Amino acid sequence: MNNTTETPINVIGLGRMGQALAGAFLKAGHPTTVWNRTSSKADQLVAAGAQLAPTIGDALTAGSLTVICVTDYEAMYELLGAGGVALDGTTLVNLTSGDSAQARDAARWAEERGARYLDGAIMAIPQVIGTDQAVILQSGPQPDFEAHKSTLDALGTVTHLGADHGLASLYDVAGLAMMWSVLNAWLQGTALLRTAGVDAATYAPFAQQIAAGVAEWLPGYAEQIDSGSFPAEVSALETDAAAMAHLIEESEAAGVNAELPKLIKTMADRSIAAGHGGEQYPVLIEEFGRPREN
């Protein structure tokens, strides 16, 4: 049975992720009220002890903390902006995927209707929600986060990033950029080695070692970026550009797609042309930090 001394919580939206969120709250002992357009999606949660609210308005009045996880921000507005739905007095934790501008707009929208608002991003799959592996990012006023941190901890490793409501979304996409870049680099190398009969499983441990080694450079490179000074302590960008040319040549000779290394070298060449060839690789932040000119 639920421990009624725990904070009651409302969960709106019962897709796979929403069901996982509600299940984690139940497991942690929080009285949990759920609502979904298709009420049958709540069946397993109700069997586990959740209360199914007949309307979304009823769900919002069941407790002062509401977590919403729906398709997109427009769906959130449609549901919460309907007639008879009162937000006054609730703290709304939005875990719907979107961008930073949408998060900031949603914060203003919710606050105008009397709600406290936290925006978040889930860096996890539904299966690990409720474990330390689930990274839950939160942004918004620190006092609102601190008031509910112990409840939100039921979802996983919950981190507050700052008062700017857009930060969780920005961290989310920054993390995706890192993930895809690592995977794309590994695929480039795998494609090259396959031309010599080396399979992906053989290359993977070597690639892991390289990725881990490069990750250790990040704090030092971050100091250079934040200070705006890029002394070539390890190698100069012009030296790296020569290695990029070698990668392109090797890829083309092997019949492997060279678009990715060509893109990186194009950015390095622009930086070198601007006089940064003798500086260290993080000087490319200037290229990443500006839109591409048409």
CSV table of C-alpha atoms in Angstrom, one decimal:
chain,number,residue,atom,x,y,z
A,1,MET,CA,0.0,0.0,0.0
A,2,ASN,CA,1.1,3.6,-0.5
A,3,ASN,CA,2.7,5.5,2.3
A,4,THR,CA,0.3,8.4,2.7
A,5,THR,CA,3.0,10.5,4.4
A,6,GLU,CA,4.7,10.8,1.0
A,7,THR,CA,3.8,13.8,-1.2
A,8,PRO,CA,0.7,13.1,-3.5
A,9,ILE,CA,1.5,13.6,-7.1
A,10,ASN,CA,-0.5,13.9,-10.3
A,11,VAL,CA,0.8,12.5,-13.6
A,12,ILE,CA,-0.8,13.7,-16.9
A,13,GLY,CA,0.1,11.7,-20.1
A,14,LEU,CA,0.5,8.0,-20.0
A,15,GLY,CA,2.5,7.1,-23.0
A,16,ARG,CA,5.4,4.7,-22.4
A,17,MET,CA,7.4,7.4,-20.6
A,18,GLY,CA,4.4,8.7,-18.6
A,19,GLN,CA,3.6,5.3,-17.4
A,20,ALA,CA,7.2,4.8,-16.3
A,21,LEU,CA,7.1,8.1,-14.4
A,22,ALA,CA,3.9,7.2,-12.6
A,23,GLY,CA,5.2,3.8,-11.9
A,24,ALA,CA,8.3,5.2,-10.3
A,25,PHE,CA,6.3,7.5,-8.0
A,26,LEU,CA,4.1,4.6,-7.0
A,27,LYS,CA,7.1,2.4,-6.2
A,28,ALA,CA,8.5,5.2,-4.0
A,29,GLY,CA,5.3,5.3,-2.0
A,30,HIS,CA,3.7,8.5,-3.4
A,31,PRO,CA,-0.1,8.6,-3.7
A,32,THR,CA,-0.4,9.0,-7.5
A,33,THR,CA,-3.3,10.3,-9.5
A,34,VAL,CA,-3.1,9.7,-13.2
A,35,TRP,CA,-5.0,11.0,-16.3
A,36,ASN,CA,-4.8,10.2,-20.0
A,37,ARG,CA,-7.1,10.8,-22.9
A,38,THR,CA,-7.2,7.0,-23.4
A,39,SER,CA,-8.0,5.9,-20.0
A,40,SER,CA,-7.2,2.2,-20.6
A,41,LYS,CA,-3.5,3.1,-20.6
A,42,ALA,CA,-3.9,3.6,-16.8
A,43,ASP,CA,-5.1,0.1,-16.2
A,44,GLN,CA,-1.8,-1.4,-15.0
A,45,LEU,CA,-1.1,1.7,-12.9
A,46,VAL,CA,-4.5,1.5,-11.2
A,47,ALA,CA,-3.9,-2.1,-10.5
A,48,ALA,CA,-0.7,-1.1,-8.8
A,49,GLY,CA,-2.5,1.5,-6.6
A,50,ALA,CA,-2.8,4.7,-8.7
A,51,GLN,CA,-6.1,6.7,-8.7
A,52,LEU,CA,-7.5,7.4,-12.2
A,53,ALA,CA,-9.0,10.9,-12.4
A,54,PRO,CA,-12.1,11.2,-14.5
A,55,THR,CA,-11.1,14.5,-15.9
A,56,ILE,CA,-7.9,16.4,-16.2
A,57,GLY,CA,-9.3,19.1,-13.9
A,58,ASP,CA,-9.8,16.4,-11.2
A,59,ALA,CA,-6.2,15.2,-11.7
A,60,LEU,CA,-4.9,18.7,-11.1
A,61,THR,CA,-6.8,19.2,-7.9
A,62,ALA,CA,-5.7,15.8,-6.4
A,63,GLY,CA,-2.4,17.2,-5.3
A,64,SER,CA,-0.2,20.3,-5.6
A,65,LEU,CA,2.5,18.7,-7.7
A,66,THR,CA,1.7,17.8,-11.3
A,67,VAL,CA,4.1,16.1,-13.8
A,68,ILE,CA,3.0,16.3,-17.4
A,69,CYS,CA,4.6,14.3,-20.2
A,70,VAL,CA,2.8,14.5,-23.5
A,71,THR,CA,3.5,14.6,-27.2
A,72,ASP,CA,4.6,18.2,-27.5
A,73,TYR,CA,4.0,21.7,-26.0
A,74,GLU,CA,1.0,22.3,-28.2
A,75,ALA,CA,-0.6,19.2,-26.7
A,76,MET,CA,0.1,20.6,-23.2
A,77,TYR,CA,-1.5,23.9,-24.1
A,78,GLU,CA,-4.5,22.1,-25.5
A,79,LEU,CA,-5.0,20.0,-22.4
A,80,LEU,CA,-4.2,22.6,-19.7
A,81,GLY,CA,-5.8,25.5,-21.5
A,82,ALA,CA,-9.2,23.9,-21.8
A,83,GLY,CA,-12.1,25.5,-20.1
A,84,GLY,CA,-12.5,24.5,-16.4
A,85,VAL,CA,-8.9,23.5,-16.0
A,86,ALA,CA,-7.4,25.5,-13.1
A,87,LEU,CA,-3.7,25.8,-12.6
A,88,ASP,CA,-3.7,28.2,-9.7
A,89,GLY,CA,-1.8,26.9,-6.8
A,90,THR,CA,-0.1,23.9,-8.5
A,91,THR,CA,3.5,23.3,-9.3
A,92,LEU,CA,3.7,22.1,-12.9
A,93,VAL,CA,6.8,20.0,-13.9
A,94,ASN,CA,6.8,19.7,-17.6
A,95,LEU,CA,8.8,16.8,-19.0
A,96,THR,CA,7.5,17.1,-22.5
A,97,SER,CA,10.3,17.3,-25.2
A,98,GLY,CA,10.7,20.7,-26.9
A,99,ASP,CA,13.2,23.5,-27.4
A,100,SER,CA,14.4,26.2,-25.1
A,101,ALA,CA,12.1,28.9,-26.5
A,102,GLN,CA,9.1,26.7,-26.0
A,103,ALA,CA,10.1,26.1,-22.4
A,104,ARG,CA,10.5,29.8,-21.7
A,105,ASP,CA,7.1,30.6,-23.4
A,106,ALA,CA,5.5,27.8,-21.4
A,107,ALA,CA,6.8,29.1,-18.2
A,108,ARG,CA,5.3,32.5,-18.8
A,109,TRP,CA,2.0,30.9,-19.9
A,110,ALA,CA,1.8,28.8,-16.7
A,111,GLU,CA,2.8,31.6,-14.4
A,112,GLU,CA,0.2,33.9,-15.9
A,113,ARG,CA,-2.3,31.2,-14.8
A,114,GLY,CA,-1.1,31.1,-11.2
A,115,ALA,CA,1.1,28.0,-11.5
A,116,ARG,CA,4.7,27.5,-10.4
A,117,TYR,CA,6.6,26.0,-13.4
A,118,LEU,CA,9.7,23.8,-13.8
A,119,ASP,CA,10.7,22.6,-17.2
A,120,GLY,CA,12.7,19.4,-17.7
A,121,ALA,CA,14.3,16.9,-20.0
A,122,ILE,CA,14.5,13.1,-19.6
A,123,MET,CA,17.9,11.7,-20.6
A,124,ALA,CA,16.8,8.1,-20.3
A,125,ILE,CA,14.6,5.4,-21.8
A,126,PRO,CA,11.4,4.3,-20.0
A,127,GLN,CA,12.9,1.1,-18.7
A,128,VAL,CA,15.5,2.8,-16.5
A,129,ILE,CA,13.1,5.4,-14.9
A,130,GLY,CA,13.3,5.1,-11.2
A,131,THR,CA,17.0,4.1,-11.2
A,132,ASP,CA,20.2,6.1,-10.9
A,133,GLN,CA,20.7,5.6,-14.6
A,134,ALA,CA,17.8,7.9,-15.4
A,135,VAL,CA,19.1,11.4,-15.7
A,136,ILE,CA,16.3,14.0,-15.2
A,137,LEU,CA,17.3,17.6,-15.9
A,138,GLN,CA,15.3,20.5,-14.4
A,139,SER,CA,15.4,24.2,-14.9
A,140,GLY,CA,13.4,27.0,-13.3
A,141,PRO,CA,13.4,28.8,-9.9
A,142,GLN,CA,15.6,27.1,-7.4
A,143,PRO,CA,13.1,27.4,-4.5
A,144,ASP,CA,10.4,25.6,-6.6
A,145,PHE,CA,12.9,22.8,-7.4
A,146,GLU,CA,14.1,22.4,-3.8
A,147,ALA,CA,10.5,22.2,-2.5
A,148,HIS,CA,9.9,19.1,-4.6
A,149,LYS,CA,13.4,17.6,-5.1
A,150,SER,CA,12.8,14.7,-2.6
A,151,THR,CA,9.7,13.7,-4.6
A,152,LEU,CA,11.3,14.1,-8.0
A,153,ASP,CA,14.2,12.0,-6.8
A,154,ALA,CA,11.9,8.9,-7.2
A,155,LEU,CA,12.5,9.3,-11.0
A,156,GLY,CA,16.3,8.9,-11.0
A,157,THR,CA,19.2,11.3,-10.8
A,158,VAL,CA,17.6,14.7,-10.8
A,159,THR,CA,19.8,17.7,-11.5
A,160,HIS,CA,18.8,21.4,-11.3
A,161,LEU,CA,20.6,23.5,-14.0
A,162,GLY,CA,19.5,27.0,-13.1
A,163,ALA,CA,16.7,29.5,-13.1
A,164,ASP,CA,16.5,29.9,-16.9
A,165,HIS,CA,13.6,27.6,-17.9
A,166,GLY,CA,15.3,26.9,-21.2
A,167,LEU,CA,18.4,25.3,-19.8
A,168,ALA,CA,17.1,21.8,-19.5
A,169,SER,CA,16.2,21.8,-23.2
A,170,LEU,CA,19.5,23.2,-24.2
A,171,TYR,CA,21.4,20.6,-22.2
A,172,ASP,CA,19.2,18.0,-23.8
A,173,VAL,CA,20.2,18.9,-27.3
A,174,ALA,CA,23.8,19.5,-26.3
A,175,GLY,CA,23.9,16.0,-25.0
A,176,LEU,CA,22.4,14.7,-28.2
A,177,ALA,CA,25.0,16.6,-30.2
A,178,MET,CA,27.7,14.8,-28.2
A,179,MET,CA,26.1,11.4,-28.6
A,180,TRP,CA,25.6,11.6,-32.3
A,181,SER,CA,29.1,13.0,-32.9
A,182,VAL,CA,30.7,10.1,-31.0
A,183,LEU,CA,28.6,7.6,-32.8
A,184,ASN,CA,29.2,9.2,-36.2
A,185,ALA,CA,33.0,9.2,-35.6
A,186,TRP,CA,32.9,5.6,-34.6
A,187,LEU,CA,30.9,4.7,-37.7
A,188,GLN,CA,33.4,6.5,-39.9
A,189,GLY,CA,36.2,4.5,-38.4
A,190,THR,CA,34.3,1.3,-38.6
A,191,ALA,CA,33.5,1.9,-42.3
A,192,LEU,CA,37.2,2.4,-42.9
A,193,LEU,CA,38.4,-0.7,-41.1
A,194,ARG,CA,35.8,-2.9,-42.7
A,195,THR,CA,37.5,-2.3,-46.0
A,196,ALA,CA,40.5,-4.2,-44.5
A,197,GLY,CA,38.3,-7.0,-43.1
A,198,VAL,CA,38.2,-5.7,-39.5
A,199,ASP,CA,34.7,-6.1,-38.0
A,200,ALA,CA,33.0,-3.6,-35.8
A,201,ALA,CA,33.3,-5.8,-32.7
A,202,THR,CA,37.1,-5.9,-33.0
A,203,TYR,CA,37.3,-2.1,-33.5
A,204,ALA,CA,34.8,-1.2,-30.7
A,205,PRO,CA,37.2,-1.6,-27.7
A,206,PHE,CA,39.9,0.5,-29.4
A,207,ALA,CA,37.3,3.2,-30.2
A,208,GLN,CA,36.1,3.1,-26.6
A,209,GLN,CA,39.6,3.8,-25.4
A,210,ILE,CA,40.1,6.7,-27.8
A,211,ALA,CA,36.7,8.2,-26.8
A,212,ALA,CA,37.5,8.0,-23.1
A,213,GLY,CA,40.9,9.5,-23.6
A,214,VAL,CA,39.5,12.4,-25.6
A,215,ALA,CA,36.8,13.0,-22.9
A,216,GLU,CA,39.6,13.6,-20.4
A,217,TRP,CA,40.7,16.6,-22.5
A,218,LEU,CA,37.4,18.4,-22.1
A,219,PRO,CA,37.9,20.2,-18.7
A,220,GLY,CA,41.2,21.7,-19.9
A,221,TYR,CA,39.8,22.7,-23.3
A,222,ALA,CA,36.8,24.2,-21.5
A,223,GLU,CA,39.2,26.5,-19.5
A,224,GLN,CA,40.6,27.7,-22.8
A,225,ILE,CA,37.2,28.4,-24.3
A,226,ASP,CA,36.0,30.3,-21.1
A,227,SER,CA,39.2,32.3,-21.0
A,228,GLY,CA,39.3,33.0,-24.8
A,229,SER,CA,42.9,31.9,-25.0
A,230,PHE,CA,44.0,28.9,-27.0
A,231,PRO,CA,47.8,28.2,-26.6
A,232,ALA,CA,48.9,25.2,-28.6
A,233,GLU,CA,49.9,23.1,-25.6
A,234,VAL,CA,49.4,19.8,-27.4
A,235,SER,CA,49.2,20.5,-31.1
A,236,ALA,CA,48.2,23.4,-33.3
A,237,LEU,CA,45.1,23.5,-35.4
A,238,GLU,CA,47.1,23.6,-38.6
A,239,THR,CA,48.7,20.2,-37.6
A,240,ASP,CA,45.2,18.8,-36.9
A,241,ALA,CA,44.1,20.0,-40.3
A,242,ALA,CA,46.9,18.1,-42.0
A,243,ALA,CA,45.6,14.9,-40.2
A,244,MET,CA,42.1,15.7,-41.3
A,245,ALA,CA,43.3,15.8,-44.9
A,246,HIS,CA,44.9,12.4,-44.4
A,247,LEU,CA,41.6,11.0,-43.1
A,248,ILE,CA,39.7,12.4,-46.2
A,249,GLU,CA,42.3,10.9,-48.6
A,250,GLU,CA,42.2,7.5,-46.8
A,251,SER,CA,38.4,7.5,-46.9
A,252,GLU,CA,38.2,8.4,-50.6
A,253,ALA,CA,40.9,5.8,-51.5
A,254,ALA,CA,39.0,3.1,-49.7
A,255,GLY,CA,35.6,4.1,-51.3
A,256,VAL,CA,34.2,5.3,-47.9
A,257,ASN,CA,32.0,8.3,-47.6
A,258,ALA,CA,34.2,11.4,-46.7
A,259,GLU,CA,31.4,14.0,-46.1
A,260,LEU,CA,31.9,14.1,-42.4
A,261,PRO,CA,35.7,14.7,-42.3
A,262,LYS,CA,35.4,17.1,-45.2
A,263,LEU,CA,32.9,19.2,-43.2
A,264,ILE,CA,35.2,19.3,-40.2
A,265,LYS,CA,38.2,20.3,-42.3
A,266,THR,CA,36.2,23.0,-44.0
A,267,MET,CA,35.6,24.6,-40.6
A,268,ALA,CA,39.2,24.2,-39.6
A,269,ASP,CA,40.3,25.8,-42.9
A,270,ARG,CA,38.1,28.8,-42.2
A,271,SER,CA,39.6,29.2,-38.8
A,272,ILE,CA,43.2,28.9,-40.1
A,273,ALA,CA,42.4,31.5,-42.8
A,274,ALA,CA,41.2,33.8,-40.0
A,275,GLY,CA,44.7,33.5,-38.4
A,276,HIS,CA,44.1,30.8,-35.8
A,277,GLY,CA,46.3,28.0,-37.3
A,278,GLY,CA,48.8,28.2,-34.5
A,279,GLU,CA,46.3,27.9,-31.8
A,280,GLN,CA,44.8,24.7,-30.2
A,281,TYR,CA,41.8,22.8,-31.4
A,282,PRO,CA,39.2,24.5,-29.1
A,283,VAL,CA,39.6,27.7,-31.0
A,284,LEU,CA,37.1,26.2,-33.4
A,285,ILE,CA,34.4,27.2,-30.9
A,286,GLU,CA,34.4,30.5,-32.9
A,287,GLU,CA,33.2,28.5,-36.0
A,288,PHE,CA,30.6,26.5,-34.0
A,289,GLY,CA,29.4,29.6,-32.4
A,290,ARG,CA,28.3,31.4,-35.5
A,291,PRO,CA,25.7,30.6,-38.1
A,292,ARG,CA,26.9,29.4,-41.5
A,293,GLU,CA,27.0,32.1,-44.1
A,294,ASN,CA,25.1,31.4,-47.3
